[in-house]
PDB file of C-alpha atoms in Angstrom:
ATOM      1  CA  MET A   1      -0.004   0.133   0.066  1.00  0.00           C
ATOM      2  CA  ASP A   2       1.543   3.458  -0.776  1.00  0.00           C
ATOM      3  CA  SER A   3       1.643   5.892   1.976  1.00  0.00           C
ATOM      4  CA  ALA A   4       3.081   8.803   0.150  1.00  0.00           C
ATOM      5  CA  PRO A   5       1.165  11.776   0.614  1.00  0.00           C
ATOM      6  CA  ARG A   6      -1.301  12.813  -2.531  1.00  0.00           C
ATOM      7  CA  ALA A   7      -1.529  16.299  -4.037  1.00  0.00           C
ATOM      8  CA  SER A   8      -4.716  17.963  -2.831  1.00  0.00           C
ATOM      9  CA  ARG A   9      -7.209  17.942  -5.572  1.00  0.00           C
ATOM     10  CA  PRO A  10     -10.948  17.160  -5.795  1.00  0.00           C
ATOM     11  CA  PRO A  11     -11.701  13.434  -6.006  1.00  0.00           C
ATOM     12  CA  ALA A  12     -12.368  12.010  -9.205  1.00  0.00           C
ATOM     13  CA  HIS A  13     -16.163  11.174  -9.910  1.00  0.00           C
ATOM     14  CA  GLY A  14     -16.963   8.346 -12.222  1.00  0.00           C
ATOM     15  CA  LYS A  15     -15.543   7.884 -15.838  1.00  0.00           C
ATOM     16  CA  ALA A  16     -15.848  10.998 -17.160  1.00  0.00           C
ATOM     17  CA  ARG A  17     -13.544  12.658 -14.313  1.00  0.00           C
ATOM     18  CA  ALA A  18     -11.018   9.952 -14.711  1.00  0.00           C
ATOM     19  CA  ALA A  19     -10.923  10.468 -18.419  1.00  0.00           C
ATOM     20  CA  SER A  20     -10.493  13.923 -18.341  1.00  0.00           C
ATOM     21  CA  ILE A  21      -7.296  13.938 -16.241  1.00  0.00           C
ATOM     22  CA  GLY A  22      -4.312  15.113 -18.260  1.00  0.00           C
ATOM     23  CA  ALA A  23      -6.201  15.028 -21.439  1.00  0.00           C
ATOM     24  CA  PRO A  24      -7.894  17.963 -23.592  1.00  0.00           C
ATOM     25  CA  ALA A  25     -11.435  18.504 -23.374  1.00  0.00           C
ATOM     26  CA  PRO A  26     -12.906  17.152 -26.856  1.00  0.00           C
ATOM     27  CA  ALA A  27     -14.286  19.440 -29.140  1.00  0.00           C
ATOM     28  CA  ALA A  28     -18.092  20.112 -29.004  1.00  0.00           C
ATOM     29  CA  PRO A  29     -20.009  19.142 -31.935  1.00  0.00           C
ATOM     30  CA  SER A  30     -21.485  21.809 -33.930  1.00  0.00           C
ATOM     31  CA  ASP A  31     -24.843  20.549 -32.975  1.00  0.00           C
ATOM     32  CA  ALA A  32     -24.034  20.626 -29.259  1.00  0.00           C
ATOM     33  CA  ALA A  33     -25.797  23.975 -29.045  1.00  0.00           C
ATOM     34  CA  PRO A  34     -29.235  24.075 -30.544  1.00  0.00           C
ATOM     35  CA  PRO A  35     -29.578  25.886 -33.667  1.00  0.00           C
ATOM     36  CA  GLY A  36     -29.805  29.725 -33.858  1.00  0.00           C
ATOM     37  CA  THR A  37     -27.961  30.017 -30.475  1.00  0.00           C
ATOM     38  CA  PRO A  38     -24.923  32.471 -29.983  1.00  0.00           C
ATOM     39  CA  PRO A  39     -22.643  29.537 -29.255  1.00  0.00           C
ATOM     40  CA  ARG A  40     -23.792  27.544 -32.333  1.00  0.00           C
ATOM     41  CA  VAL A  41     -23.259  30.552 -34.705  1.00  0.00           C
ATOM     42  CA  LEU A  42     -19.978  31.475 -32.992  1.00  0.00           C
ATOM     43  CA  ARG A  43     -18.869  28.143 -33.831  1.00  0.00           C
ATOM     44  CA  ARG A  44     -19.811  28.749 -37.388  1.00  0.00           C
ATOM     45  CA  PHE A  45     -17.767  31.625 -37.744  1.00  0.00           C
ATOM     46  CA  ARG A  46     -15.004  29.777 -36.239  1.00  0.00           C
ATOM     47  CA  GLN A  47     -15.207  26.881 -38.784  1.00  0.00           C
ATOM     48  CA  VAL A  48     -15.372  29.740 -41.644  1.00  0.00           C
ATOM     49  CA  PHE A  49     -12.030  31.509 -40.207  1.00  0.00           C
ATOM     50  CA  THR A  50     -10.334  28.015 -39.748  1.00  0.00           C
ATOM     51  CA  ALA A  51     -11.272  27.037 -43.241  1.00  0.00           C
ATOM     52  CA  VAL A  52     -10.025  30.200 -44.700  1.00  0.00           C
ATOM     53  CA  ARG A  53      -6.568  30.189 -42.975  1.00  0.00           C
ATOM     54  CA  ALA A  54      -6.123  26.465 -43.732  1.00  0.00           C
ATOM     55  CA  HIS A  55      -6.663  27.502 -47.331  1.00  0.00           C
ATOM     56  CA  PHE A  56      -4.184  30.246 -47.231  1.00  0.00           C
ATOM     57  CA  GLN A  57      -1.615  28.308 -44.982  1.00  0.00           C
ATOM     58  CA  GLN A  58      -1.775  25.389 -47.809  1.00  0.00           C
ATOM     59  CA  VAL A  59      -1.234  27.998 -50.570  1.00  0.00           C
ATOM     60  CA  GLU A  60       1.808  29.649 -48.746  1.00  0.00           C
ATOM     61  CA  LYS A  61       3.200  26.083 -47.995  1.00  0.00           C
ATOM     62  CA  GLN A  62       2.730  24.896 -51.710  1.00  0.00           C
ATOM     63  CA  VAL A  63       3.953  28.115 -53.489  1.00  0.00           C
ATOM     64  CA  GLY A  64       6.000  30.134 -50.957  1.00  0.00           C
ATOM     65  CA  ILE A  65       3.824  33.415 -51.048  1.00  0.00           C
ATOM     66  CA  GLY A  66       0.533  34.510 -49.299  1.00  0.00           C
ATOM     67  CA  GLY A  67      -3.002  34.037 -50.594  1.00  0.00           C
ATOM     68  CA  ALA A  68      -3.767  37.747 -51.167  1.00  0.00           C
ATOM     69  CA  GLN A  69      -0.594  37.641 -53.638  1.00  0.00           C
ATOM     70  CA  VAL A  70      -1.672  34.657 -55.207  1.00  0.00           C
ATOM     71  CA  TRP A  71      -5.062  36.241 -55.475  1.00  0.00           C
ATOM     72  CA  ALA A  72      -3.275  39.245 -57.065  1.00  0.00           C
ATOM     73  CA  LEU A  73      -1.367  37.110 -59.572  1.00  0.00           C
ATOM     74  CA  GLY A  74      -4.696  35.361 -60.750  1.00  0.00           C
ATOM     75  CA  VAL A  75      -6.331  38.762 -61.421  1.00  0.00           C
ATOM     76  CA  ILE A  76      -3.323  40.019 -63.306  1.00  0.00           C
ATOM     77  CA  ALA A  77      -3.337  36.785 -65.242  1.00  0.00           C
ATOM     78  CA  GLU A  78      -6.844  37.318 -66.033  1.00  0.00           C
ATOM     79  CA  HIS A  79      -6.614  41.053 -66.987  1.00  0.00           C
ATOM     80  CA  PRO A  80      -2.919  41.762 -68.637  1.00  0.00           C
ATOM     81  CA  GLY A  81      -2.013  45.225 -68.334  1.00  0.00           C
ATOM     82  CA  ILE A  82      -4.213  45.957 -65.469  1.00  0.00           C
ATOM     83  CA  GLY A  83      -3.475  48.934 -63.259  1.00  0.00           C
ATOM     84  CA  VAL A  84      -2.799  49.029 -59.637  1.00  0.00           C
ATOM     85  CA  GLY A  85      -6.081  51.122 -59.005  1.00  0.00           C
ATOM     86  CA  SER A  86      -8.118  48.484 -61.095  1.00  0.00           C
ATOM     87  CA  LEU A  87      -6.520  45.697 -59.140  1.00  0.00           C
ATOM     88  CA  ALA A  88      -7.422  47.136 -55.827  1.00  0.00           C
ATOM     89  CA  ARG A  89     -10.975  47.428 -57.203  1.00  0.00           C
ATOM     90  CA  ALA A  90     -11.008  44.041 -58.384  1.00  0.00           C
ATOM     91  CA  MET A  91      -9.744  42.766 -55.038  1.00  0.00           C
ATOM     92  CA  HIS A  92     -12.077  44.992 -53.110  1.00  0.00           C
ATOM     93  CA  ILE A  93      -8.799  46.450 -51.170  1.00  0.00           C
ATOM     94  CA  HIS A  94      -7.094  50.138 -50.641  1.00  0.00           C
ATOM     95  CA  GLN A  95      -5.105  51.111 -53.415  1.00  0.00           C
ATOM     96  CA  SER A  96      -2.037  51.328 -51.147  1.00  0.00           C
ATOM     97  CA  THR A  97      -2.628  47.745 -50.140  1.00  0.00           C
ATOM     98  CA  ALA A  98      -2.578  46.736 -53.748  1.00  0.00           C
ATOM     99  CA  SER A  99       0.603  48.702 -54.281  1.00  0.00           C
ATOM    100  CA  ASN A 100       2.066  46.722 -51.320  1.00  0.00           C
ATOM    101  CA  LEU A 101       1.155  43.459 -52.964  1.00  0.00           C
ATOM    102  CA  VAL A 102       2.421  44.484 -56.390  1.00  0.00           C
ATOM    103  CA  ARG A 103       5.730  45.674 -54.904  1.00  0.00           C
ATOM    104  CA  GLY A 104       6.229  42.102 -53.289  1.00  0.00           C
ATOM    105  CA  LEU A 105       5.316  40.328 -56.581  1.00  0.00           C
ATOM    106  CA  VAL A 106       7.788  42.532 -58.475  1.00  0.00           C
ATOM    107  CA  GLU A 107      10.503  42.146 -56.039  1.00  0.00           C
ATOM    108  CA  ARG A 108      10.079  38.284 -56.758  1.00  0.00           C
ATOM    109  CA  GLY A 109      10.056  38.512 -60.414  1.00  0.00           C
ATOM    110  CA  LEU A 110       6.500  37.500 -60.748  1.00  0.00           C
ATOM    111  CA  VAL A 111       5.048  40.575 -62.163  1.00  0.00           C
ATOM    112  CA  ARG A 112       6.643  43.112 -64.344  1.00  0.00           C
ATOM    113  CA  THR A 113       5.383  46.857 -64.332  1.00  0.00           C
ATOM    114  CA  GLU A 114       5.176  48.956 -67.161  1.00  0.00           C
ATOM    115  CA  ARG A 115       4.776  52.840 -67.017  1.00  0.00           C
ATOM    116  CA  GLY A 116       1.904  54.556 -69.364  1.00  0.00           C
ATOM    117  CA  GLN A 117       3.022  56.365 -72.196  1.00  0.00           C
ATOM    118  CA  ALA A 118       0.768  59.424 -71.725  1.00  0.00           C
ATOM    119  CA  ASP A 119       0.785  59.494 -68.089  1.00  0.00           C
ATOM    120  CA  ARG A 120       3.971  58.298 -66.475  1.00  0.00           C
ATOM    121  CA  ARG A 121       2.446  57.897 -63.089  1.00  0.00           C
ATOM    122  CA  THR A 122       0.176  55.069 -64.688  1.00  0.00           C
ATOM    123  CA  VAL A 123       1.690  51.604 -63.799  1.00  0.00           C
ATOM    124  CA  TYR A 124       0.513  48.651 -66.122  1.00  0.00           C
ATOM    125  CA  LEU A 125       0.959  44.980 -64.626  1.00  0.00           C
ATOM    126  CA  GLN A 126       2.188  42.056 -66.641  1.00  0.00           C
ATOM    127  CA  LEU A 127       2.460  38.569 -65.338  1.00  0.00           C
ATOM    128  CA  GLN A 128       6.125  37.195 -65.881  1.00  0.00           C
ATOM    129  CA  PRO A 129       6.608  33.366 -66.883  1.00  0.00           C
ATOM    130  CA  GLU A 130       7.552  32.861 -63.333  1.00  0.00           C
ATOM    131  CA  GLY A 131       4.478  34.091 -61.969  1.00  0.00           C
ATOM    132  CA  ALA A 132       2.507  32.082 -64.404  1.00  0.00           C
ATOM    133  CA  ALA A 133       4.307  29.011 -63.188  1.00  0.00           C
ATOM    134  CA  LEU A 134       3.575  29.711 -59.475  1.00  0.00           C
ATOM    135  CA  LEU A 135       0.047  30.356 -60.336  1.00  0.00           C
ATOM    136  CA  ALA A 136      -0.183  27.198 -62.194  1.00  0.00           C
ATOM    137  CA  ARG A 137       1.138  25.215 -58.725  1.00  0.00           C
ATOM    138  CA  ALA A 138      -1.008  27.430 -56.406  1.00  0.00           C
ATOM    139  CA  PRO A 139      -4.096  25.394 -54.988  1.00  0.00           C
ATOM    140  CA  GLY A 140      -7.253  27.293 -56.021  1.00  0.00           C
ATOM    141  CA  PRO A 141      -9.402  28.981 -55.847  1.00  0.00           C
ATOM    142  CA  HIS A 142      -6.896  31.732 -56.236  1.00  0.00           C
ATOM    143  CA  ALA A 143      -9.280  34.298 -54.729  1.00  0.00           C
ATOM    144  CA  GLY A 144      -9.773  32.029 -51.586  1.00  0.00           C
ATOM    145  CA  VAL A 145     -12.224  29.634 -50.454  1.00  0.00           C
ATOM    146  CA  LEU A 146     -14.419  32.260 -48.668  1.00  0.00           C
ATOM    147  CA  LEU A 147     -14.915  34.368 -51.894  1.00  0.00           C
ATOM    148  CA  GLN A 148     -15.512  31.129 -54.005  1.00  0.00           C
ATOM    149  CA  ALA A 149     -18.248  30.079 -51.784  1.00  0.00           C
ATOM    150  CA  LEU A 150     -19.934  33.424 -51.665  1.00  0.00           C
ATOM    151  CA  ARG A 151     -19.972  33.685 -55.290  1.00  0.00           C
ATOM    152  CA  ASP A 152     -21.468  30.063 -55.276  1.00  0.00           C
ATOM    153  CA  LEU A 153     -24.464  31.038 -53.169  1.00  0.00           C
ATOM    154  CA  ASP A 154     -27.746  31.872 -55.054  1.00  0.00           C
ATOM    155  CA  PRO A 155     -28.585  35.724 -55.030  1.00  0.00           C
ATOM    156  CA  ALA A 156     -31.284  35.382 -52.309  1.00  0.00           C
ATOM    157  CA  THR A 157     -29.162  33.588 -49.835  1.00  0.00           C
ATOM    158  CA  LEU A 158     -26.233  36.097 -50.490  1.00  0.00           C
ATOM    159  CA  ALA A 159     -28.556  38.988 -50.100  1.00  0.00           C
ATOM    160  CA  ARG A 160     -29.832  37.507 -46.886  1.00  0.00           C
ATOM    161  CA  LEU A 161     -26.475  36.956 -45.525  1.00  0.00           C
ATOM    162  CA  ASP A 162     -25.266  40.477 -46.474  1.00  0.00           C
ATOM    163  CA  ALA A 163     -28.174  42.105 -44.580  1.00  0.00           C
ATOM    164  CA  ASP A 164     -27.596  39.694 -41.576  1.00  0.00           C
ATOM    165  CA  LEU A 165     -23.917  40.666 -41.347  1.00  0.00           C
ATOM    166  CA  ALA A 166     -24.648  44.340 -41.724  1.00  0.00           C
ATOM    167  CA  ARG A 167     -27.026  44.085 -38.826  1.00  0.00           C
ATOM    168  CA  LEU A 168     -24.303  42.021 -36.761  1.00  0.00           C
ATOM    169  CA  LEU A 169     -21.860  44.735 -37.399  1.00  0.00           C
ATOM    170  CA  ARG A 170     -24.127  47.557 -36.363  1.00  0.00           C
ATOM    171  CA  GLN A 171     -24.802  45.466 -33.275  1.00  0.00           C
ATOM    172  CA  MET A 172     -21.092  45.643 -32.825  1.00  0.00           C
ATOM    173  CA  ASN A 173     -20.789  49.322 -33.435  1.00  0.00           C
ATOM    174  CA  VAL A 174     -18.620  48.816 -36.393  1.00  0.00           C
ATOM    175  CA  PRO A 175     -19.294  51.662 -38.861  1.00  0.00           C
ATOM    176  CA  ASP A 176     -19.883  51.016 -42.726  1.00  0.00           C
ATOM    177  CA  ASP A 177     -16.741  52.491 -43.673  1.00  0.00           C
ATOM    178  CA  ALA A 178     -14.711  50.623 -41.254  1.00  0.00           C
ATOM    179  CA  PRO A 179     -11.548  49.291 -42.874  1.00  0.00           C
ATOM    180  CA  ALA A 180     -11.618  45.539 -43.945  1.00  0.00           C
ATOM    181  CA  SER A 181      -8.149  44.003 -44.548  1.00  0.00           C
ATOM    182  CA  PRO A 182      -8.189  41.043 -46.825  1.00  0.00           C
ATOM    183  CA  ILE A 183      -7.596  37.548 -44.932  1.00  0.00           C
ATOM    184  CA  GLY A 184      -4.518  35.860 -46.128  1.00  0.00           C
TER     185      GLY A 184
END
């Protein structure tokens, strides 16, 4: 019989307590909370963010650049000679963010810039062969899984989601014009 003193802790009660010692708690399934409750909706948001993060991590692991840069390459490939401002609009990001993405792509030799003849301030973007090769290796969708999923929704569902998210943002006191950075 062991007579060594035991550390003080509450006594274990049944199999559940014994199984939980030293083991992480199992993740609750999405149906653990009733439909339409805050915990269930929060879990859905977490699932969305986890899927987006996993996709962008896979992209970066496979091709060595971030998901936003791959998206930019995809837009440039679809629209040779696109300007930085048009790229920003196509990606729904601020022009300075697009400029930073382009700078990184140019530094890596994936994109080439050309100055406009009439207005030297205008910059046109061309995909380099290295950029095309990288894009061919990148897992799709190049714009990311979230945007693709949104594009695949029927118009009524997308409109309802937009209205519901707008209401949620108002509830959180987030102004309509608050900055929205790309994920990835």
